[in-house]
Structures are given as structure tokens and as C-alpha cells.
Short mmCIF file of C-alpha atoms in Angstrom, two decimals:
data_model
loop_
_atom_site.label_atom_id
_atom_site.label_comp_id
_atom_site.label_asym_id
_atom_site.label_seq_id
_atom_site.Cartn_x
_atom_site.Cartn_y
_atom_site.Cartn_z
CA UNK A 35 -3.33 35.63 -29.50
CA UNK A 36 -5.57 34.62 -32.42
CA UNK A 37 -3.43 31.57 -33.13
CA UNK A 38 -3.72 30.43 -29.51
CA UNK A 39 -7.48 30.77 -29.66
CA UNK A 40 -7.63 28.79 -32.85
CA UNK A 41 -5.67 25.84 -31.51
CA UNK A 42 -7.45 25.57 -28.15
CA UNK A 43 -10.44 23.51 -29.37
CA UNK A 44 -8.10 20.99 -31.04
CA UNK A 45 -6.15 20.58 -27.80
CA UNK A 46 -9.38 20.13 -25.86
CA UNK A 47 -10.51 17.32 -28.17
CA UNK A 48 -7.11 15.64 -27.78
CA UNK A 49 -7.38 15.93 -24.01
CA UNK A 50 -10.78 14.22 -24.08
CA UNK A 51 -9.49 11.38 -26.27
CA UNK A 52 -6.52 10.90 -23.99
CA UNK A 53 -8.77 10.80 -20.94
CA UNK A 54 -10.82 7.97 -22.49
CA UNK A 55 -7.66 6.01 -23.26
CA UNK A 56 -6.30 6.66 -19.79
CA UNK A 57 -9.52 5.48 -18.19
CA UNK A 58 -9.33 2.16 -20.04
CA UNK A 59 -5.75 1.59 -18.89
CA UNK A 60 -6.63 2.67 -15.34
CA UNK A 61 -9.50 0.14 -15.15
CA UNK A 62 -7.10 -2.69 -16.05
CA UNK A 63 -4.59 -1.60 -13.41
CA UNK A 64 -7.23 -1.06 -10.72
CA UNK A 65 -8.52 -4.61 -11.18
CA UNK A 66 -5.09 -6.02 -10.33
CA UNK A 67 -4.46 -3.60 -7.50
CA UNK A 68 -7.81 -4.12 -5.79
CA UNK A 69 -7.39 -7.90 -6.07
CA UNK A 70 -4.04 -7.72 -4.29
CA UNK A 71 -5.15 -5.30 -1.57
CA UNK A 72 -8.47 -7.02 -0.89
CA UNK A 73 -6.69 -10.36 -0.59
CA UNK A 74 -4.41 -9.03 2.13
CA UNK A 75 -7.21 -7.59 4.27
CA UNK A 76 -9.54 -10.55 3.71
CA UNK A 77 -6.88 -13.02 4.85
CA UNK A 78 -6.20 -11.03 8.04
CA UNK A 79 -9.78 -11.64 9.18
CA UNK A 80 -9.46 -15.40 8.68
CA UNK A 81 -6.28 -15.95 10.73
CA UNK A 82 -8.01 -17.25 13.86
CA UNK A 83 -10.36 -19.47 11.82
CA UNK A 84 -7.47 -20.97 9.83
CA UNK A 85 -5.59 -21.71 13.04
CA UNK A 86 -8.53 -23.80 14.22
CA UNK A 87 -9.10 -25.43 10.82
CA UNK A 88 -5.51 -26.68 10.51
CA UNK A 89 -5.16 -27.35 14.26
CA UNK A 90 -2.06 -25.21 14.58
CA UNK A 91 -0.93 -22.27 16.70
CA UNK A 92 -1.58 -18.64 15.83
CA UNK A 93 2.19 -18.14 15.76
CA UNK A 94 2.47 -20.72 12.96
CA UNK A 95 -0.57 -19.65 10.94
CA UNK A 96 0.57 -16.02 11.14
CA UNK A 97 3.21 -16.98 8.56
CA UNK A 98 0.57 -16.92 5.84
CA UNK A 99 0.73 -13.15 6.33
CA UNK A 100 4.44 -12.85 7.12
CA UNK A 101 5.45 -15.16 4.24
CA UNK A 102 3.37 -13.10 1.81
CA UNK A 103 4.97 -9.89 3.07
CA UNK A 104 8.48 -11.30 2.77
CA UNK A 105 7.75 -12.41 -0.80
CA UNK A 106 6.62 -8.85 -1.59
CA UNK A 107 9.83 -7.43 -0.17
CA UNK A 108 11.93 -9.88 -2.16
CA UNK A 109 10.37 -9.30 -5.57
CA UNK A 110 9.55 -5.56 -5.54
CA UNK A 111 13.19 -4.47 -6.12
CA UNK A 112 13.34 -6.48 -9.37
CA UNK A 113 10.25 -4.79 -10.82
CA UNK A 114 11.90 -1.62 -12.12
CA UNK A 115 14.60 -3.53 -14.04
CA UNK A 116 12.11 -6.10 -15.35
CA UNK A 117 9.75 -3.35 -16.55
CA UNK A 118 12.54 -1.72 -18.56
CA UNK A 119 13.98 -5.00 -19.83
CA UNK A 120 10.85 -6.96 -20.77
CA UNK A 121 8.14 -4.28 -20.89
CA UNK A 122 5.46 -3.28 -18.41
CA UNK A 123 2.62 -5.10 -20.20
CA UNK A 124 4.41 -8.46 -20.09
CA UNK A 125 5.48 -7.89 -16.49
CA UNK A 126 1.99 -6.90 -15.38
CA UNK A 127 0.41 -9.94 -17.04
CA UNK A 128 3.06 -12.23 -15.50
CA UNK A 129 2.28 -10.71 -12.09
CA UNK A 130 -1.44 -11.34 -12.58
CA UNK A 131 -0.79 -14.94 -13.63
CA UNK A 132 1.45 -15.66 -10.62
CA UNK A 133 -1.04 -14.10 -8.23
CA UNK A 134 -3.90 -16.03 -9.81
CA UNK A 135 -2.02 -19.35 -9.59
CA UNK A 136 -1.12 -18.64 -5.98
CA UNK A 137 -4.76 -17.86 -5.19
CA UNK A 138 -6.03 -21.11 -6.74
CA UNK A 139 -3.41 -23.21 -4.96
CA UNK A 140 -4.03 -21.44 -1.64
CA UNK A 141 -7.73 -22.24 -1.92
CA UNK A 142 -6.83 -25.90 -2.49
CA UNK A 143 -4.33 -26.04 0.42
CA UNK A 144 -4.49 -29.18 2.60
CA UNK A 145 -2.27 -28.05 5.50
CA UNK A 146 -0.87 -24.94 7.15
CA UNK A 147 2.53 -25.58 5.54
CA UNK A 148 1.08 -25.89 2.04
CA UNK A 149 -0.96 -22.72 2.55
CA UNK A 150 2.12 -20.79 3.66
CA UNK A 151 4.04 -22.00 0.58
CA UNK A 152 1.26 -21.03 -1.82
CA UNK A 153 0.92 -17.63 -0.16
CA UNK A 154 4.61 -17.01 -0.89
CA UNK A 155 3.89 -17.73 -4.58
CA UNK A 156 0.97 -15.33 -4.39
CA UNK A 157 3.26 -12.70 -2.88
CA UNK A 158 5.74 -13.01 -5.74
CA UNK A 159 2.98 -11.91 -8.11
CA UNK A 160 1.41 -9.40 -5.73
CA UNK A 161 4.71 -7.64 -5.14
CA UNK A 162 5.02 -6.71 -8.82
CA UNK A 163 1.38 -5.74 -9.38
CA UNK A 164 1.43 -2.30 -7.75
CA UNK A 165 4.77 -0.96 -9.05
CA UNK A 166 4.15 -2.35 -12.55
CA UNK A 167 0.64 -0.86 -12.56
CA UNK A 168 1.90 2.51 -11.33
CA UNK A 169 4.58 2.53 -14.03
CA UNK A 170 2.01 1.79 -16.74
CA UNK A 171 -0.26 4.61 -15.55
CA UNK A 172 2.50 7.16 -14.99
CA UNK A 173 4.04 6.58 -18.41
CA UNK A 174 0.64 6.68 -20.06
CA UNK A 175 -0.50 9.85 -18.33
CA UNK A 176 2.73 11.82 -18.41
CA UNK A 177 3.93 13.88 -15.43
CA UNK A 178 1.30 16.60 -15.88
CA UNK A 179 -1.69 14.20 -15.68
CA UNK A 180 -0.42 11.78 -13.08
CA UNK A 181 -2.49 13.29 -10.24
CA UNK A 182 -5.85 12.43 -11.76
CA UNK A 183 -4.71 8.95 -12.69
CA UNK A 184 -3.25 8.25 -9.25
CA UNK A 185 -6.53 9.34 -7.67
CA UNK A 186 -8.23 6.51 -9.58
CA UNK A 187 -5.79 3.86 -8.42
CA UNK A 188 -5.83 5.29 -4.89
CA UNK A 189 -9.49 4.46 -4.26
CA UNK A 190 -8.97 0.67 -4.03
CA UNK A 191 -5.87 1.26 -1.90
CA UNK A 192 -7.98 3.06 0.69
CA UNK A 193 -11.14 0.97 0.32
CA UNK A 194 -9.31 -2.35 0.63
CA UNK A 195 -8.89 -2.12 4.43
CA UNK A 196 -12.60 -1.21 4.69
CA UNK A 197 -14.23 -3.71 2.33
CA UNK A 198 -11.78 -6.54 3.07
CA UNK A 199 -12.83 -7.28 6.68
CA UNK A 200 -16.52 -7.21 5.71
CA UNK A 201 -16.04 -9.53 2.75
CA UNK A 202 -13.67 -11.80 4.66
CA UNK A 203 -15.98 -12.07 7.66
CA UNK A 204 -18.91 -13.02 5.44
CA UNK A 205 -16.94 -15.60 3.43
CA UNK A 206 -15.45 -17.25 6.53
CA UNK A 207 -18.70 -17.27 8.51
CA UNK A 208 -21.24 -18.14 5.81
CA UNK A 209 -19.39 -19.69 2.84
CA UNK A 210 -15.92 -21.25 3.23
CA UNK A 211 -12.44 -20.01 4.07
CA UNK A 212 -11.31 -21.33 0.66
CA UNK A 213 -13.35 -18.61 -1.05
CA UNK A 214 -11.18 -15.87 0.42
CA UNK A 215 -8.74 -17.08 -2.25
CA UNK A 216 -11.12 -18.35 -4.95
CA UNK A 217 -12.76 -14.90 -5.06
CA UNK A 218 -9.65 -13.76 -6.96
CA UNK A 219 -10.27 -16.14 -9.88
CA UNK A 220 -12.93 -14.14 -11.79
CA UNK A 221 -11.15 -10.84 -11.06
CA UNK A 222 -7.78 -12.20 -12.19
CA UNK A 223 -9.08 -13.76 -15.39
CA UNK A 224 -10.91 -10.54 -16.29
CA UNK A 225 -7.79 -8.46 -15.61
CA UNK A 226 -5.65 -10.77 -17.76
CA UNK A 227 -8.09 -10.63 -20.68
CA UNK A 228 -8.37 -6.84 -20.54
CA UNK A 229 -4.59 -6.44 -20.18
CA UNK A 230 -4.00 -8.40 -23.38
CA UNK A 231 -6.53 -6.27 -25.26
CA UNK A 232 -6.12 -2.76 -23.81
CA UNK A 233 -2.59 -2.18 -22.54
CA UNK A 234 -0.27 -0.56 -25.13
CA UNK A 235 2.39 -2.57 -26.90
CA UNK A 236 5.62 -2.95 -24.95
CA UNK A 237 8.72 -1.07 -26.02
CA UNK A 238 11.64 -2.69 -24.22
CA UNK A 239 15.15 -1.54 -23.45
CA UNK A 240 17.43 -4.43 -24.40
CA UNK A 241 20.58 -2.78 -23.08
CA UNK A 242 19.46 -2.96 -19.45
CA UNK A 243 21.99 -4.89 -17.36
CA UNK A 244 20.74 -6.87 -14.38
CA UNK A 245 22.28 -5.74 -11.09
CA UNK A 246 23.13 -9.17 -9.64
CA UNK A 247 25.03 -7.84 -6.63
CA UNK A 248 22.27 -5.32 -5.98
CA UNK A 249 19.55 -7.97 -5.80
CA UNK A 250 21.80 -10.13 -3.59
CA UNK A 251 22.01 -7.24 -1.11
CA UNK A 252 18.64 -5.46 -1.40
CA UNK A 253 16.07 -8.27 -1.42
CA UNK A 254 17.54 -10.22 1.53
CA UNK A 255 18.09 -6.93 3.35
CA UNK A 256 14.46 -5.92 3.01
CA UNK A 257 13.26 -9.44 3.86
CA UNK A 258 15.40 -9.67 7.03
CA UNK A 259 14.41 -6.18 8.16
CA UNK A 260 10.69 -6.80 7.69
CA UNK A 261 11.02 -10.27 9.26
CA UNK A 262 12.56 -8.71 12.35
CA UNK A 263 9.77 -6.17 12.60
CA UNK A 264 7.14 -8.88 12.13
CA UNK A 265 8.65 -10.83 15.07
CA UNK A 266 8.57 -7.83 17.42
CA UNK A 267 4.97 -8.17 18.56
CA UNK A 268 5.37 -11.81 19.57
CA UNK A 269 8.94 -11.77 20.89
CA UNK A 270 8.77 -9.26 23.71
CA UNK A 271 9.41 -6.00 21.84
CA UNK A 272 12.16 -4.48 19.71
CA UNK A 273 14.94 -5.37 22.13
CA UNK A 274 14.51 -9.14 21.81
CA UNK A 275 17.33 -11.04 20.03
CA UNK A 276 14.77 -12.60 17.65
CA UNK A 277 14.00 -9.06 16.49
CA UNK A 278 17.38 -7.33 16.71
CA UNK A 279 19.50 -9.96 14.93
CA UNK A 280 17.52 -10.14 11.64
CA UNK A 281 16.64 -6.43 11.70
CA UNK A 282 20.25 -5.31 12.18
CA UNK A 283 21.45 -7.81 9.57
CA UNK A 284 18.86 -6.39 7.18
CA UNK A 285 19.99 -2.83 7.87
CA UNK A 286 23.62 -3.82 7.24
CA UNK A 287 22.71 -5.36 3.88
CA UNK A 288 20.66 -2.28 2.94
CA UNK A 289 23.59 -0.03 3.83
CA UNK A 290 25.86 -2.20 1.67
CA UNK A 291 23.38 -1.90 -1.18
CA UNK A 292 23.34 1.90 -0.86
CA UNK A 293 27.16 1.95 -1.04
CA UNK A 294 27.03 -0.29 -4.11
CA UNK A 295 24.17 1.54 -5.85
CA UNK A 296 25.94 4.90 -5.74
CA UNK A 297 28.98 3.41 -7.47
CA UNK A 298 27.46 1.40 -10.32
CA UNK A 299 26.04 2.57 -13.64
CA UNK A 300 22.82 0.50 -13.68
CA UNK A 301 21.74 -0.06 -10.05
CA UNK A 302 18.62 -2.03 -9.23
CA UNK A 303 17.29 1.06 -7.41
CA UNK A 304 18.71 4.36 -8.56
CA UNK A 305 19.47 6.22 -5.33
CA UNK A 306 20.48 9.24 -7.40
CA UNK A 307 16.76 9.91 -7.74
CA UNK A 308 16.94 11.33 -4.22
CA UNK A 309 19.05 14.17 -5.57
CA UNK A 310 15.74 15.44 -6.96
CA UNK A 311 14.40 17.55 -4.09
CA UNK A 312 10.75 16.88 -4.90
CA UNK A 313 11.25 13.12 -5.09
CA UNK A 314 13.25 13.10 -1.85
CA UNK A 315 10.68 15.20 0.03
CA UNK A 316 7.79 13.10 -1.27
CA UNK A 317 9.58 9.88 -0.30
CA UNK A 318 10.27 11.06 3.24
CA UNK A 319 6.69 12.24 3.66
CA UNK A 320 5.36 8.95 2.30
CA UNK A 321 7.40 6.82 4.73
CA UNK A 322 6.39 8.85 7.80
CA UNK A 323 2.76 8.99 6.70
CA UNK A 324 2.65 5.24 6.04
CA UNK A 325 4.14 4.50 9.47
CA UNK A 326 1.51 6.62 11.24
CA UNK A 327 -1.57 5.81 9.17
CA UNK A 328 -1.04 2.13 8.30
CA UNK A 329 -0.22 1.52 11.94
CA UNK A 330 -3.51 3.18 12.86
CA UNK A 331 -5.31 0.87 10.40
CA UNK A 332 -4.24 -1.96 12.73
CA UNK A 333 -5.53 -0.22 15.87
CA UNK A 334 -9.03 0.67 14.68
CA UNK A 335 -10.45 -2.81 13.98
CA UNK A 336 -8.73 -4.18 17.10
CA UNK A 337 -10.43 -1.49 19.20
CA UNK A 338 -13.86 -2.41 17.88
CA UNK A 339 -13.28 -6.12 18.47
CA UNK A 340 -11.47 -6.09 21.81
CA UNK A 341 -12.91 -3.07 23.59
CA UNK A 342 -16.42 -3.04 22.13
CA UNK A 343 -16.82 -6.79 21.50
CA UNK A 344 -17.79 -6.50 17.83
CA UNK A 345 -17.28 -9.25 15.25
CA UNK A 346 -14.85 -8.87 12.36
CA UNK A 347 -17.69 -8.09 9.95
CA UNK A 348 -19.23 -5.53 12.30
CA UNK A 349 -15.82 -3.89 12.76
CA UNK A 350 -15.47 -3.64 8.99
CA UNK A 351 -18.87 -2.00 8.69
CA UNK A 352 -18.00 0.48 11.44
CA UNK A 353 -14.86 1.44 9.49
CA UNK A 354 -16.87 2.20 6.33
CA UNK A 355 -17.13 6.00 6.96
CA UNK A 356 -13.37 6.23 6.48
CA UNK A 357 -13.65 4.80 2.97
CA UNK A 358 -16.58 7.09 2.16
CA UNK A 359 -14.58 10.16 3.18
CA UNK A 360 -11.67 9.07 1.00
CA UNK A 361 -13.95 8.40 -1.99
CA UNK A 362 -15.48 11.85 -1.67
CA UNK A 363 -12.22 13.80 -1.59
CA UNK A 364 -9.73 11.74 -3.60
CA UNK A 365 -11.02 12.57 -7.14
CA UNK A 366 -10.99 16.28 -6.27
CA UNK A 367 -7.47 16.00 -4.87
CA UNK A 368 -6.35 14.23 -8.05
CA UNK A 369 -7.59 17.06 -10.25
CA UNK A 370 -5.98 19.68 -8.00
CA UNK A 371 -2.68 17.80 -8.09
CA UNK A 372 -2.51 18.31 -11.86
CA UNK A 373 -3.31 22.02 -11.54
CA UNK A 374 -1.19 23.19 -8.63
CA UNK A 375 1.72 22.14 -6.48
CA UNK A 376 1.26 19.01 -4.40
CA UNK A 377 2.68 20.81 -1.36
CA UNK A 378 -0.53 22.75 -0.79
CA UNK A 379 -2.73 19.66 -1.14
CA UNK A 380 -0.61 17.35 1.00
CA UNK A 381 -0.34 19.84 3.86
CA UNK A 382 -4.13 20.17 3.93
CA UNK A 383 -4.49 16.38 3.94
CA UNK A 384 -1.91 16.00 6.71
CA UNK A 385 -3.70 18.61 8.82
CA UNK A 386 -7.07 16.88 8.43
CA UNK A 387 -5.56 13.46 9.21
CA UNK A 388 -3.76 14.89 12.23
CA UNK A 389 -7.02 16.32 13.57
CA UNK A 390 -8.71 12.92 13.28
CA UNK A 391 -5.81 11.12 14.99
CA UNK A 392 -5.78 13.64 17.85
CA UNK A 393 -9.52 12.98 18.30
CA UNK A 394 -8.83 9.24 18.47
CA UNK A 395 -6.40 9.79 21.36
CA UNK A 396 -9.48 10.66 23.43
CA UNK A 397 -11.24 7.41 22.59
CA UNK A 398 -13.07 5.69 25.44
CA UNK A 399 -14.84 2.44 26.16
CA UNK A 400 -18.23 4.06 25.61
CA UNK A 401 -17.47 6.63 22.90
CA UNK A 402 -20.54 7.05 20.71
CA UNK A 403 -20.43 5.18 17.40
CA UNK A 404 -21.79 8.33 15.77
CA UNK A 405 -18.81 10.27 17.11
CA UNK A 406 -16.41 7.59 15.93
CA UNK A 407 -18.12 7.54 12.53
CA UNK A 408 -17.59 11.30 12.13
CA UNK A 409 -13.93 11.01 13.17
CA UNK A 410 -13.32 8.18 10.70
CA UNK A 411 -15.11 10.08 7.93
CA UNK A 412 -12.84 13.08 8.56
CA UNK A 413 -9.81 10.78 8.62
CA UNK A 414 -10.85 9.43 5.23
CA UNK A 415 -11.13 12.99 3.94
CA UNK A 416 -7.54 13.47 5.07
CA UNK A 417 -6.35 10.28 3.36
CA UNK A 418 -7.78 11.41 0.02
CA UNK A 419 -5.55 14.47 -0.50
CA UNK A 420 -2.45 12.87 1.02
CA UNK A 421 -1.38 9.40 -0.09
CA UNK A 422 -1.90 9.65 -3.86
CA UNK A 423 -0.77 13.31 -4.18
CA UNK A 424 2.46 12.34 -2.38
CA UNK A 425 3.06 9.55 -4.92
CA UNK A 426 2.09 11.87 -7.78
CA UNK A 427 4.49 14.52 -6.52
CA UNK A 428 7.30 11.99 -6.45
CA UNK A 429 6.79 11.31 -10.18
CA UNK A 430 5.93 14.73 -11.59
CA UNK A 431 9.45 16.07 -12.05
CA UNK A 432 11.10 12.85 -13.25
CA UNK A 433 12.09 11.89 -16.79
CA UNK A 434 9.96 9.11 -18.25
CA UNK A 435 13.01 6.89 -18.44
CA UNK A 436 13.25 7.07 -14.63
CA UNK A 437 9.60 6.27 -13.94
CA UNK A 438 9.93 2.47 -13.62
CA UNK A 439 12.77 2.63 -11.10
CA UNK A 440 11.09 5.49 -9.24
CA UNK A 441 7.81 3.57 -9.03
CA UNK A 442 9.66 0.59 -7.59
CA UNK A 443 11.39 2.82 -5.02
CA UNK A 444 8.12 4.43 -3.95
CA UNK A 445 6.45 1.05 -3.48
CA UNK A 446 9.37 -0.25 -1.42
CA UNK A 447 9.17 2.82 0.79
CA UNK A 448 5.43 2.42 1.26
CA UNK A 449 5.79 -1.31 2.08
CA UNK A 450 8.59 -0.70 4.57
CA UNK A 451 6.74 2.23 6.12
CA UNK A 452 3.58 0.16 6.56
CA UNK A 453 5.59 -2.69 8.10
CA UNK A 454 7.34 -0.33 10.51
CA UNK A 455 4.05 1.32 11.45
CA UNK A 456 2.31 -1.98 12.11
CA UNK A 457 5.22 -3.22 14.23
CA UNK A 458 5.75 0.02 16.17
CA UNK A 459 2.11 0.59 17.05
CA UNK A 460 1.36 -3.07 17.80
CA UNK A 461 4.32 -3.26 20.20
CA UNK A 462 3.34 0.09 21.73
CA UNK A 463 -0.24 -1.14 22.21
CA UNK A 464 0.93 -4.43 23.72
CA UNK A 465 3.16 -2.55 26.16
CA UNK A 466 0.40 -0.12 27.11
CA UNK A 467 -2.02 -2.99 27.72
CA UNK A 468 0.59 -4.90 29.74
CA UNK A 469 1.13 -1.85 31.97
CA UNK A 470 -2.58 -1.52 32.66
CA UNK A 471 -3.75 -5.13 32.41
CA UNK A 472 -0.88 -7.56 32.99
CA UNK A 473 -3.10 -10.63 32.89
CA UNK A 474 -5.39 -9.56 30.04
CA UNK A 475 -2.78 -8.05 27.75
CA UNK A 476 -2.27 -11.19 25.68
CA UNK A 477 -5.93 -11.66 24.89
CA UNK A 478 -6.63 -7.97 24.49
CA UNK A 479 -3.84 -7.33 22.02
CA UNK A 480 -4.41 -10.42 19.95
CA UNK A 481 -7.34 -9.02 18.06
CA UNK A 482 -9.61 -11.91 19.10
CA UNK A 483 -12.02 -9.98 21.23
CA UNK A 484 -14.62 -12.72 21.08
CA UNK A 485 -12.45 -14.84 23.38
CA UNK A 486 -12.75 -12.32 26.23
CA UNK A 487 -15.85 -13.06 28.37
CA UNK A 488 -18.37 -10.22 28.33
CA UNK A 489 -18.20 -9.76 32.11
CA UNK A 490 -14.41 -9.44 31.99
CA UNK A 491 -14.55 -7.09 29.02
CA UNK A 492 -16.95 -4.73 30.74
CA UNK A 493 -14.62 -4.50 33.73
CA UNK A 494 -11.39 -3.92 31.79
CA UNK A 495 -12.74 -2.03 28.76
CA UNK A 496 -11.98 1.49 30.15
CA UNK A 497 -8.35 0.56 30.80
CA UNK A 498 -8.06 -1.07 27.37
CA UNK A 499 -9.48 2.03 25.71
CA UNK A 500 -6.96 4.14 27.60
CA UNK A 501 -4.16 1.99 26.15
CA UNK A 502 -5.51 2.54 22.63
CA UNK A 503 -5.70 6.30 23.21
CA UNK A 504 -2.09 6.33 24.41
CA UNK A 505 -0.97 4.40 21.31
CA UNK A 506 -2.74 6.84 18.99
CA UNK A 507 -0.55 9.59 20.47
CA UNK A 508 2.44 7.81 18.92
CA UNK A 509 0.75 7.99 15.53
CA UNK A 510 0.13 11.70 16.11
CA UNK A 511 3.83 12.25 16.89
CA UNK A 512 4.93 10.44 13.75
CA UNK A 513 2.53 12.46 11.62
CA UNK A 514 3.80 15.72 13.09
CA UNK A 515 7.31 14.78 11.94
CA UNK A 516 5.91 14.23 8.42
CA UNK A 517 5.04 17.94 8.23
CA UNK A 518 8.78 18.73 8.24
CA UNK A 519 9.25 16.82 4.99
CA UNK A 520 5.95 17.92 3.41
CA UNK A 521 6.81 21.63 3.57
CA UNK A 522 9.60 20.93 1.05
CA UNK A 523 7.12 19.74 -1.58
CA UNK A 524 6.49 22.24 -4.42
CA UNK A 525 3.71 24.77 -3.85
CA UNK A 526 3.40 25.50 -7.55
CA UNK A 527 2.85 23.14 -10.46
CA UNK A 528 6.31 21.98 -11.62
CA UNK A 529 7.44 22.42 -15.20
CA UNK A 530 7.51 19.27 -17.37
CA UNK A 531 10.83 17.37 -17.35
CA UNK A 532 13.21 18.61 -20.03
CA UNK A 533 13.12 15.37 -21.98
CA UNK A 534 9.33 14.94 -21.82
CA UNK A 535 8.81 15.78 -25.46
CA UNK A 536 11.62 13.46 -26.51
CA UNK A 537 10.41 10.57 -24.41
CA UNK A 538 9.37 8.57 -27.44
CA UNK A 539 12.94 8.57 -28.68
CA UNK A 540 14.26 6.67 -25.67
CA UNK A 541 11.67 3.97 -26.03
CA UNK A 542 9.95 4.55 -22.70
CA UNK A 543 6.85 6.50 -23.65
CA UNK A 544 3.52 4.82 -24.14
CA UNK A 545 2.58 5.38 -27.82
CA UNK A 546 -1.14 5.17 -27.10
CA UNK A 547 -1.05 8.59 -25.45
CA UNK A 548 1.06 10.64 -27.84
CA UNK A 549 -0.61 13.87 -28.95
CA UNK A 550 -1.86 13.92 -32.50
#
């Protein structure tokens, strides 16, 4: 007992030093992450304006979003291998540079086609930013501190959909659409400079073999699957050939990759990670949660614009309580994640989120903004102890050598889940509107509420609100299914991985955070 008491102060001082180092690394990563997430939400607001500027159809200009998403899906699978082979610092700085170049060129675009091309370049960098950043933080923190670190990076993930529409609406209305891309220049340059100075020296693994067959199967598979989902809202639903053909082809390629990955020594994505019960349960929960919640992120601003007639900026301001709720709870959830099992925290977060979504099923054309603000604040409080603790739980029981591949897998799952959620709920909403308002469904579901005359909106608003309430029930159902996976998450803090202390020997640990 005396010896334990004597060593405690030394450990406490080491913890404080590590926290300062972690905070510096986290700031660098957050800069890149928030730049990527803000860019996505800011561009969404400008779609209609860009269609008018370049005198092209919404179906064509929508490819600045779809092309970016497809680029993400193509490059994310390579991130885990590249992080091990070349080092996370080099990979992260390359991602920042690609994203920055894509932003500058997008701001200088002279046509819709050139803008789409430059957005694809931007997506190649953006796809690597999040998994590379998560790998840097997870390796730096170690499995027993990952909760607090993930809570830091989670704030921009949740605030992006709130701040983005406000910022995008202001830039498009009062400045210039080009500044929705130029705004990334100062952030990107700052992130690059800090990365060079702060991030720890790379320790690479030269023996890593590139899985050529894996990339030939996985990246096109993901791209075709997401492309099919993206076409669903404008092609008449999931049964349309334009949706089924690419989606089924993508699924076939993904199945072929799974067959290949289980039979090779160095797969692009190590599917053996799913033999870890905690990782498998966290992954399943993450996918289901992303489908339900990211799909709901689409519905909320559309409701404010189509049913209530608000502008994009006003809709963003009305969504602010959700971000405030997340900011309030997420740091607390991060600390609890490092002290107890993520199962307890995630189940609480799922319950709170479920309560908010059930409330949104009762939404009407004249629901008080105060009531909606409270519901969104509660929903934000549910997001805080859910998304980042799920990701933390996925990493806590893994060896450090597996972190890069695991981070890549988690990001792919989140991206696919968000794409599925957006497609499923947008098609569900379009169908519900078509059933109630056959003639107004196209305008009402397009998110351009300003094009609906006020007199028409007042007459059809109750039926439109009913369609939104019906669609929220689908999100509720998906979230209920997520509880089945979440109950398998650990209820007690897991023990460190067996090779945690020897991590430095395999060349994967970040030397900046080794205990003295």
C-alpha cells in the first residue's frame, strides 16, 4: 500500500503532461475534420444557386455532391494500408494538401463540369482526413484514453450540420458562392503548418504489402453501391433499374472482396476484426445509428424550408439547439467512456435520441418553434453520448497495430450508413408526399421551399407535415433495431489489449505519448 501511495503523484503528473500533448494533437486533427465536414454542409445549401449560376439542371449540379461522395468511397479503403506503409503524419498532410488544392480549384471553377471534377479531387483528400485523423488520435491516446479524445473530435462532426447551413447561406446570399470553397484556404494552411510542427514523427511499416485485388473489388464496390443509393431519390425509388443495377453490382463486388479478404494475409480491410465481439457490436450499432440519425439530418432542414417557408440560413439557426445539446453532453460522455463500459453510455444516448425522434413523429405544420427547439436540444444530448462512444468502444479492445485498419473500417461503415440513411429516408419522404400531394410532391421534396407560393404552402402544409411525421417513424424503427446490437457492448471498462505495453516494439505506437 505505501508504495502505491508514493507512486500516485508521479502518475498524476504524467497524466497531465500527456493530456497537454494529446490536446495539441487533437487541435490539429479537429482543424482538418471540421474543414471537411463544414465543406459538405456548406455546399449542400448552395446547390440551387449553383444550378442557376451555371445554367444547368439540378440533376446535373447534384453531381458536385455525388462526385465528392464517390471519391470518398473510393479512397477511404486505401487509408489503413497507406497509414501503416507511409505513416499517419505524411498521409494526413497529403490529405490536407489534396483537399486544399481541390478547394482552391473549385472556387475558381468556370463551369458545372469543371466544378464537379475539382470536387472529386477534393473528395480524394477529404476521404482520408477522418480515418487518418482518428488513427493519429487513437494511437496517441491509447485504448484507455480514447473516449476523451474522441469526444473532442466529435464536436465538429455534430456541429458541422448546424453551422454549415448558416455559414453557407450567408456566403451565398451576401458574399459569393466561390467563398464556400475559399473559406477552406486559411483553415487548411493553418492545419498544414501545425501538422508539420506538432504531429509526432512517423514510424512506418515497410513490410506492408498492397492488396491490389482488394482495392480492385472494394473501392468500385462501394462507389457503385453508393451511386445506386444516390440515384434512388431521382429515379423513382429503389426498384428502378438505374438504382438496382449499380447497387447490386456493388454488393456483388463487396461480397467478392469479403471472400478474398478472409483468405489473404494482408487484406485492405481486415474482416477478422469482426471476430472481436466489442468491435462487431460497435460496428453494427454505428451503421444502424448512422442510417437513422444522418437520414433525420436531411429531414429537419427540409421541414423548416418546405413546410414552414424558412430560408436556408434561418433553417440552420433553428437547428442550432441540437448542436448546443451535443456540446453540453459530449465532453462528459467522453470522460465516462474512459471510466466505464461504453454499453451503459451508448444505451442512455440511444434512449434519449429515440425519445426525440418519437417526438418528431408528431410534428405538425404549426408546431411551436420553442417545442421544436426543446426536441432538437434533447436530440443533441442524445447524440453526445452515442456517436463518439460507439467509435471509442470499437477501438478500446484492439491492438495498436490494428488501429489504422480498424479506423478505416469504422469510417467506411459510417459513410455507407449515412448514405443509406439519406437515400432511405429521402425516398420514404418522397413517397409519403406523393401519396398525399401528387402534384406538389416534386417541389415539396426538393428542399427548395422558396419556390412554393405562400398561398399554396399554407393549404398543403398540414399534409406535408404529416408526410414528415410518417418518415420520422422509419428513423424510429431503425433506431430500435440498433438497441439489439448496443446491448452487446461491454458494460464494464475493458482491460487493455495484451500487447499494449509492447506497442512500441511493433513500430505502431506514437512515441510522444509514452510514459516516462
